XYZ file of C-alpha atoms in Angstrom:
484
model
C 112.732 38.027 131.806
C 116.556 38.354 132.559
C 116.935 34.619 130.858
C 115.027 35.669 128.100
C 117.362 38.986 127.379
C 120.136 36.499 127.994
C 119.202 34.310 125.270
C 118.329 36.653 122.645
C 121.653 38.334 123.149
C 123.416 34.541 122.535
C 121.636 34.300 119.830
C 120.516 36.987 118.254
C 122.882 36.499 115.353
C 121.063 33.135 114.234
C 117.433 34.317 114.733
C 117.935 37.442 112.405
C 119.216 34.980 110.087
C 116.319 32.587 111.069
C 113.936 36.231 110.039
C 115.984 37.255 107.434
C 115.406 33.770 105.620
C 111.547 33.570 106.111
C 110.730 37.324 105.373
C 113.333 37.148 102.554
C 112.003 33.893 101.220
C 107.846 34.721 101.637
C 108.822 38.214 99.743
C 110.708 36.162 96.920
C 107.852 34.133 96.057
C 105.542 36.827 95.965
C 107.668 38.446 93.656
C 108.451 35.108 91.100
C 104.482 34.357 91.373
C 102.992 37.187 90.692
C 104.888 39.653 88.507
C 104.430 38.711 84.760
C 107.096 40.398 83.174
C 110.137 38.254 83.474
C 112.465 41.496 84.106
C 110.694 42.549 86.883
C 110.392 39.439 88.539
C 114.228 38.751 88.722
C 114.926 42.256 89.271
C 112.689 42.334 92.356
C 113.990 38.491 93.501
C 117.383 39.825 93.298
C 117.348 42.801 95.450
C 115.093 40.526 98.294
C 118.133 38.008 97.850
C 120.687 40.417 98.162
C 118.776 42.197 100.898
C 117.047 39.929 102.954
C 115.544 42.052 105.206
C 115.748 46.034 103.566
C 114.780 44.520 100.452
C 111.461 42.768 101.377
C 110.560 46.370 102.981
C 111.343 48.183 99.473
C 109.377 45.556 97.860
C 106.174 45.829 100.004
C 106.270 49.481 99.548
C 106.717 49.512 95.658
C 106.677 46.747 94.287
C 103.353 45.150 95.664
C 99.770 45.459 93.035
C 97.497 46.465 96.135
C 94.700 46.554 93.624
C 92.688 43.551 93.324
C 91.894 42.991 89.663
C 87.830 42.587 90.794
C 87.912 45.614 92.651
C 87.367 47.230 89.912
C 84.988 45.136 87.748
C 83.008 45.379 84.883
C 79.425 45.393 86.034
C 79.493 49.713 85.922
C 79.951 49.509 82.219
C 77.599 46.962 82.039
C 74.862 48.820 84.409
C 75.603 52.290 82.052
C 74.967 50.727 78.753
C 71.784 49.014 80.276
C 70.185 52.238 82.101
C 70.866 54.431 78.242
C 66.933 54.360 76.818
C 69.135 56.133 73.436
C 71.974 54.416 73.246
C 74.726 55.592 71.173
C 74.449 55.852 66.890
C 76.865 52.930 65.558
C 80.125 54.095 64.438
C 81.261 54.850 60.794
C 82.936 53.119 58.172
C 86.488 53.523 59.112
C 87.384 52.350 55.275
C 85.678 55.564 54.370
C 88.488 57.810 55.870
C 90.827 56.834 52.833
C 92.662 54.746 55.180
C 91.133 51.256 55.115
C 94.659 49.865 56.915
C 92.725 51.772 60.746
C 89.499 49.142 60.344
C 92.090 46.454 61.612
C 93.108 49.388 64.296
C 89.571 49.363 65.519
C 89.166 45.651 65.733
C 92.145 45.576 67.713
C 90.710 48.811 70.327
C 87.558 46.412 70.359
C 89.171 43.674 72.013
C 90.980 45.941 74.327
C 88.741 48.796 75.438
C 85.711 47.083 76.440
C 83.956 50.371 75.453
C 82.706 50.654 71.406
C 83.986 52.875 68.870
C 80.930 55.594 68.768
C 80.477 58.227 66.288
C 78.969 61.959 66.642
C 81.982 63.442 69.016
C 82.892 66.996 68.886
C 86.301 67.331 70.125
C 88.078 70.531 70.848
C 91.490 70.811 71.117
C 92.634 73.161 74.175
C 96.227 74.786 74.288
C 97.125 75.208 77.526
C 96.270 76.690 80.384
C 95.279 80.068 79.145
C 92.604 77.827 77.296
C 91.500 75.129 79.541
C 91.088 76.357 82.938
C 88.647 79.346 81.510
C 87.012 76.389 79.460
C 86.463 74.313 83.001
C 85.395 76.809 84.593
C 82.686 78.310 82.867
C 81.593 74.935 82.145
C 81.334 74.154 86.085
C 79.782 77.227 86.477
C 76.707 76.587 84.014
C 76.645 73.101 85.462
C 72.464 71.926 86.336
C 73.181 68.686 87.787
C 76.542 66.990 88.193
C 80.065 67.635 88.437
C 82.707 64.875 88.053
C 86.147 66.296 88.411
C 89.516 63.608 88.733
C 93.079 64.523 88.239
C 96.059 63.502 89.270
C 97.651 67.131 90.544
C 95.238 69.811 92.349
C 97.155 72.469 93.419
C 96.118 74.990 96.338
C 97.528 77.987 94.010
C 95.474 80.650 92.196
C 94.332 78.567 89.516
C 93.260 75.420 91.978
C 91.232 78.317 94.165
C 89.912 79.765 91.500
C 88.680 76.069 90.215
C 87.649 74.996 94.021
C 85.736 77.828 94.273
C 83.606 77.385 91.058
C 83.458 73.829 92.049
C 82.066 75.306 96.179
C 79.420 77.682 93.962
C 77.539 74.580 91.837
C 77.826 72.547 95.025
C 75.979 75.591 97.146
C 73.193 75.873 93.994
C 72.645 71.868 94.451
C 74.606 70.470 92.115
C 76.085 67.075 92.833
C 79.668 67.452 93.004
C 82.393 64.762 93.439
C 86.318 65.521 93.315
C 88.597 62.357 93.068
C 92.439 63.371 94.009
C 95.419 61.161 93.712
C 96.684 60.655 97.282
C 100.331 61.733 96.002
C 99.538 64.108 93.403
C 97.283 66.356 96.369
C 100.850 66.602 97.687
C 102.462 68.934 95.207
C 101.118 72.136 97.268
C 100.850 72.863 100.949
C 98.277 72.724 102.362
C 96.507 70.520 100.124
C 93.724 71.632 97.799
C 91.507 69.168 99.570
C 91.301 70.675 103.174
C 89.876 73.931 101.235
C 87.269 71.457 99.022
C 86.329 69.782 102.422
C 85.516 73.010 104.044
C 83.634 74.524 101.543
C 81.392 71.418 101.962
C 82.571 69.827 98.287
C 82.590 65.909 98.783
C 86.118 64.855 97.908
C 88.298 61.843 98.094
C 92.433 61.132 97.967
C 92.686 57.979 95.669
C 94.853 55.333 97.342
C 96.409 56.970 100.294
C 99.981 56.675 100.622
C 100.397 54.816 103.778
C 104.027 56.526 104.673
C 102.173 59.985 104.081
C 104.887 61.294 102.056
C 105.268 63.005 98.521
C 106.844 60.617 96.308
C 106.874 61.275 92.806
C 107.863 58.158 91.613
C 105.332 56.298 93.840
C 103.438 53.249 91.859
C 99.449 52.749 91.194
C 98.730 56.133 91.049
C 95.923 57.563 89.433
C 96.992 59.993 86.927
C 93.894 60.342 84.762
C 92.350 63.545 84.128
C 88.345 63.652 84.121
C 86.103 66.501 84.013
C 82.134 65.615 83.332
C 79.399 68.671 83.467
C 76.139 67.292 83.493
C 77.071 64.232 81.756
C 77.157 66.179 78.363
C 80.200 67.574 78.642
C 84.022 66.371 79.240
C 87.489 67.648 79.542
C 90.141 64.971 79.316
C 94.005 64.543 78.516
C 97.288 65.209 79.904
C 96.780 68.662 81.861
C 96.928 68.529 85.733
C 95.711 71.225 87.426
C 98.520 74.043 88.790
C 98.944 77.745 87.869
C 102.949 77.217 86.234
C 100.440 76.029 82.721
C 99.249 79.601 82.654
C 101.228 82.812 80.980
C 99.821 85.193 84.421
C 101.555 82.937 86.671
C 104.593 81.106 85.035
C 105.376 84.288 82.801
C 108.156 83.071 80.946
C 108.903 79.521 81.583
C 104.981 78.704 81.389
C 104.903 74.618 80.981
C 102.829 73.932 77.982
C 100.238 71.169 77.613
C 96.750 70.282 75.427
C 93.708 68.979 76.513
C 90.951 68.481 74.705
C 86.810 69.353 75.275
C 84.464 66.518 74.176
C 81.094 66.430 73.537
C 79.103 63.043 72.439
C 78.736 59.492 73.567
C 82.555 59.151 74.658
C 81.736 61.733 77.286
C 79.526 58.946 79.098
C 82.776 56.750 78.543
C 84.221 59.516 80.454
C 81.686 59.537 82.786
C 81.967 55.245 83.352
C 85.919 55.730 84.095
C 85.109 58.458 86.945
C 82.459 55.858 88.347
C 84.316 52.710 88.921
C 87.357 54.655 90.589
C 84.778 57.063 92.800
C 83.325 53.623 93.692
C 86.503 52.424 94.491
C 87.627 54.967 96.739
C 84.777 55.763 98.313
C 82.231 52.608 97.914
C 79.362 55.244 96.255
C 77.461 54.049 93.557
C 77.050 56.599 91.105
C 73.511 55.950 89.521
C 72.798 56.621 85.781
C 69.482 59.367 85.560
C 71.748 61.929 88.281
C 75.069 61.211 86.472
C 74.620 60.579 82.639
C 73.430 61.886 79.708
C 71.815 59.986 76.823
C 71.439 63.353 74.938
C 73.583 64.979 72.509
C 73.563 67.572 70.239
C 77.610 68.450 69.620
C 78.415 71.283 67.334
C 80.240 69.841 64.075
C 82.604 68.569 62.855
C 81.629 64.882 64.263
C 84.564 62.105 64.629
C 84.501 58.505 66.353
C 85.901 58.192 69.103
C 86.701 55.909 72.399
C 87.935 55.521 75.778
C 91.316 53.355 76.364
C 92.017 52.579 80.247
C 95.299 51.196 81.298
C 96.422 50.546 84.940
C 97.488 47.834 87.038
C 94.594 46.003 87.510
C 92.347 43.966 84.560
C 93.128 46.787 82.090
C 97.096 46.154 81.942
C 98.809 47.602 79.338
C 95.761 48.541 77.708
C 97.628 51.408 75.966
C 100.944 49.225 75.622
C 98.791 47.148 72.835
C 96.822 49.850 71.346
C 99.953 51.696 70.583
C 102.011 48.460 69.162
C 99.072 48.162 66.938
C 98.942 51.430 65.795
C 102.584 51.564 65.022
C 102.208 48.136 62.993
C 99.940 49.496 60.560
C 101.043 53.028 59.905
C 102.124 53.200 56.178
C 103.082 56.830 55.781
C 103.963 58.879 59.159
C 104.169 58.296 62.807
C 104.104 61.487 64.652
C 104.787 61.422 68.438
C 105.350 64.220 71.252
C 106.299 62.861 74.510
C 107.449 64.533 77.816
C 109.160 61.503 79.175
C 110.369 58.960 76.261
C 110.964 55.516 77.882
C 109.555 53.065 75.676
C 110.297 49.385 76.667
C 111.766 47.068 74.297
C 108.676 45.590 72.955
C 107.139 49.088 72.205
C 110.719 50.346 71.104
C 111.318 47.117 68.614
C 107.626 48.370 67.270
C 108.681 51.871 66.693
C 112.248 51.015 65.079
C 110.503 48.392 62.723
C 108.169 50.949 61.568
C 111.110 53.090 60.708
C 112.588 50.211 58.880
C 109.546 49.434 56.945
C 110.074 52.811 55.302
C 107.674 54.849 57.856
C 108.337 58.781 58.628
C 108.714 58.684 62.298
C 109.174 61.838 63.654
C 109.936 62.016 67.640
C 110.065 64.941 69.821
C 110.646 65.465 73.417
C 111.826 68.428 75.474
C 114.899 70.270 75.448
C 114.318 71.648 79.185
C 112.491 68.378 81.575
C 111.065 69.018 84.913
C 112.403 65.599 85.743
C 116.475 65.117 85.492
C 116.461 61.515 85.948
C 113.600 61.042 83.375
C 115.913 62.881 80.811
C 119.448 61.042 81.861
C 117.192 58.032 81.190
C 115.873 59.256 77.797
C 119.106 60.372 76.765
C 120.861 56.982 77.368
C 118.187 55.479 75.010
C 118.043 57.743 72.264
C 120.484 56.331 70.212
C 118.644 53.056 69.731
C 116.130 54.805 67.797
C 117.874 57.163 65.530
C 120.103 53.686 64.478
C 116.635 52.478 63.065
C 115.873 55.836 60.704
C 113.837 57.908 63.436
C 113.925 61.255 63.254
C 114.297 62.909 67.344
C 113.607 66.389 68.379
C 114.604 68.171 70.897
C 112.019 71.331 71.589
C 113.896 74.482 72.285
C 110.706 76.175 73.802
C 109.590 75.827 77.348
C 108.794 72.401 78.556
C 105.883 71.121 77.120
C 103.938 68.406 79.156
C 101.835 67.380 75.789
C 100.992 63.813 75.218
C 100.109 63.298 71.632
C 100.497 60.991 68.594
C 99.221 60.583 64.909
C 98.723 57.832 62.440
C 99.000 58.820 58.928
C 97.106 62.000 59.289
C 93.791 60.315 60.130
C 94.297 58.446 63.521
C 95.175 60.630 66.746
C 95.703 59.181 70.207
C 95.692 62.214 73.150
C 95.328 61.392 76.933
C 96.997 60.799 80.433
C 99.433 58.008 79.239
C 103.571 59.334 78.766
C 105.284 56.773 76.648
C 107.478 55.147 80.033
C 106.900 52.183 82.203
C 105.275 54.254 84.897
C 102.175 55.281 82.323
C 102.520 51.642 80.704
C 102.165 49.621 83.595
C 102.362 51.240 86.399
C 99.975 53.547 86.938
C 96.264 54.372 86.107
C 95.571 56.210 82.824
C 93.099 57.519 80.016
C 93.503 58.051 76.883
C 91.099 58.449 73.911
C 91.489 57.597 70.151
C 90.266 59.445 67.174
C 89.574 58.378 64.245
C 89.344 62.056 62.203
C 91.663 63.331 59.847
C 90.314 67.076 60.776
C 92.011 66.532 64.061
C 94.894 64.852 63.352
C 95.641 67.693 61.230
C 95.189 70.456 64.037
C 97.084 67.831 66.176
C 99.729 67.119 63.469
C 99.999 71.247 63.156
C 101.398 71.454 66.838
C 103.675 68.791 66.380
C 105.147 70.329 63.415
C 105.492 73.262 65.191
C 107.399 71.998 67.895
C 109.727 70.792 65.251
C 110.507 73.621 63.457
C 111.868 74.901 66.337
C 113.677 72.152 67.912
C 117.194 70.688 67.797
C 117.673 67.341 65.846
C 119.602 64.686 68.151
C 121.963 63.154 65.904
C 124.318 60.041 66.995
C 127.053 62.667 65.900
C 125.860 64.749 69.019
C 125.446 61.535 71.390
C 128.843 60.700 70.900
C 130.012 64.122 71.786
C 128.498 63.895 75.622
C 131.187 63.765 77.893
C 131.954 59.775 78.729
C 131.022 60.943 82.497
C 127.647 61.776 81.756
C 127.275 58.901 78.820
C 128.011 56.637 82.339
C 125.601 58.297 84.670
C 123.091 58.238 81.807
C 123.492 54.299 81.399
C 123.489 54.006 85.145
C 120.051 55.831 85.879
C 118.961 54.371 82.247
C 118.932 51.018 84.020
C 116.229 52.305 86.661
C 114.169 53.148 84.140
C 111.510 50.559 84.676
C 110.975 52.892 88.052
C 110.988 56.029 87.132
């Protein structure tokens, strides 16, 4: 033993060199053999080369895909469309919208999506909390047979109880009841919402548990879609977590404002689908068709086709990323876009600057007051590279507003999950739907517009005038964008 602690202390020097070399090295070619965009392949290499041993540990922690692109498969789609004795009416004519340039729109979501365009949705747009959580809840309580409920934040706060407890009531009157939380997003309140679901005898599940057991906000592969599914006739989906600061009683003043939106029609068993494959994930249960789905529906009018767009790091990458550069490719009159967090990448940023060349109306708004400091240094930095190209940006002077939402020409809407930075893009799991309804584009287009008449316009003028201090620190934290 003594001439083994005499030997390491000789020459311990050349065998952390000797570990440094082979954990560096085996990290390194990970990194250059399985990341696809070039960027983040010599960004990772780098900091393993020029930390050999703190980097590799970074890199396992974030920069690793953990999920296995057959994980989560196909054969639940397949296995919903087959057990459907009605399947969904065949959509409409887009040409008969007066915009024939979206039929090239819905090609292009066919070869993405994997789920059809389907006609016969009723979609209701919800403004905020004041709207939705009464919505959900009244909704879980007149639930018969199933509950689906997955969101990225579930806060144990008045709102969450209040939710949790509806949630405890259908499960006591033999409803089946399943709760999907993301691991980090559960987090955001102590104790977590969960504990109370698990001892009110509600089966839950944490999606991808962090294995350091920390909150960390800017953790990757997190699920951050938002699913609610009542009897498999009724959805809520979009960008609105769950936490009592979206509602007037609780956050008074500085209430955060967000829209979701209540479906009814075949997307809701596209809805439905998206919940399976990630409660099968997470938990190995297969949900079956006859106790889950619906093949009925009898939505209130007006009817609009709709579909589900997934995005996430497994087979469904950048799922969003395309739909988006295809929607900004064929806009011919407006682009309207409200984003919390505007980080575009340069592909998606090149698509929205040649639209603005091409003569397009792009109008761009984003919050005056962010809940995340980096995010907005980031955005900041960026901002200019737009406005060069004829954009129009907008800062909101209202509370912030957590809205994801964007229009094509007044007849095209896309509403969901996904913010417009590489987290949404890439990084993480999202849902988003697109519309194909000039009624709701119009309500949609209405908020926007809203937003703008009472926002600041960010001029280059105004960019220039930052102090050089905080141009710098912008730049810097701009550069970590990817991460953020």
């Amino acid at each position: 033993m003594a001439s083994l602690q005499s030997l390491f202390s000789e020459y311990w020097p050349h065998l952390a060199f000797l570990l440094s070399i082979a954990v560096g090295g085996t990290a390194a070619v990970h990194a250059a053999m399985t990341k696809n965009d070039v960027r983040a392949a010599i960004g990772w290499v780098g900091i393993i080369v020029m930390s050999p041993l703190l980097g590799p540990f970074v890199y396992l922690i974030a920069g690793i895909n953990r999920i296995r692109h057959d994980h989560i498969s196909e054969q639940r789609n397949k296995s919903l469309k087959e057990s459907s004795p009605n399947p969904p009416p065949p959509c409409v004519d887009i040409a008969m919208m007066g915009a024939p340039q979206l039929d090239s729109l819905r090609v292009l979501g066919d070869r993405i999506s994997r789920f059809p365009l389907r006609d016969g949705n009723h979609i209701r747009i919800l403004r905020g909390g004041d709207e939705t959580y009464p919505a959900m809840i009244e909704a879980i309580d007149g639930a018969q047979r199933s509950i689906a409920l997955q969101t990225y934040i579930f806060d144990n706060d008045s709102v969450g109880r209040k939710i949790a407890d509806a949630l405890a009531r259908a499960h006591q009157r033999g409803v089946n009841v399943r709760v999907l939380i993301d691991a980090v997003g559960s987090k955001y309140s102590r104790p977590p919402i969960i504990r109370l679901l698990r001892k009110k005898g509600v089966p839950s599940a944490l999606f991808m548990t962090n294995p350091l057991g920390l909150r960390m906000p800017y953790a990757n592969l997190r699920s951050h879609r938002k699913i609610l599914v009542v009897d498999g006739s009724i959805a809520f989906t979009g960008g609105m977590n769950i936490r009592a600061g979206f509602t007037k009683e609780i956050g008074g003043d500085k209430t955060t404002m967000d829209t979701h939106f209540l479906v009814e029609g075949p997307v809701v068993l596209q809805l439905m689908s998206v919940f399976a494959h990630d409660w099968e994930f997470t938990t190995k249960e297969n949900l079956t068709f006859k106790a889950w789905c619906s093949d009925h529906w009898d939505p209130p009018q007006p009817l609009a086709p709709a579909r589900c767009i997934r995005s996430g790091p497994d087979r469904n990458m950048v799922g969003t990323h395309n739909m988006l550069l295809g929607a900004f490719a064929i806009a011919q009159k407006h682009i309207r876009i409200q984003s919390p967090y505007f980080l575009p990448d340069q592909v998606l940023m090149g698509a929205i600057n040649t639209a603005a060349r091409r003569g397009i109306t792009v109008d761009i708004v984003i919050p005056g007051q962010n809940n995340l400091r980096l995010v907005n240094y980031a955005m900041t930095a960026q901002l200019d590279q737009v406005i060069r190209s004829g954009c129009r940006v907008w800062r909101a002077r209202g509370n912030f507003n957590h809205a994801k939402l964007i229009t094509i020409d007044g007849a095209w809407s896309y509403v969901g999950s996904s913010n417009l930075d590489p987290r949404s893009l890439r990084l993480n799991f999202e849902l988003d739907m697109e519309i194909y309804s000039r009624d709701t584009a119009a309500e949609i287009e209405s908020l926007i517009d809203a937003e703008i008449q009472d926002a600041d316009a960010v001029t280059l003028e105004g960019l220039a005038a930052i102090p050089f201090r905080k141009r710098l620190r912008n730049r810097v934290i701009w550069l970590a964008s990817p991460y953020l």
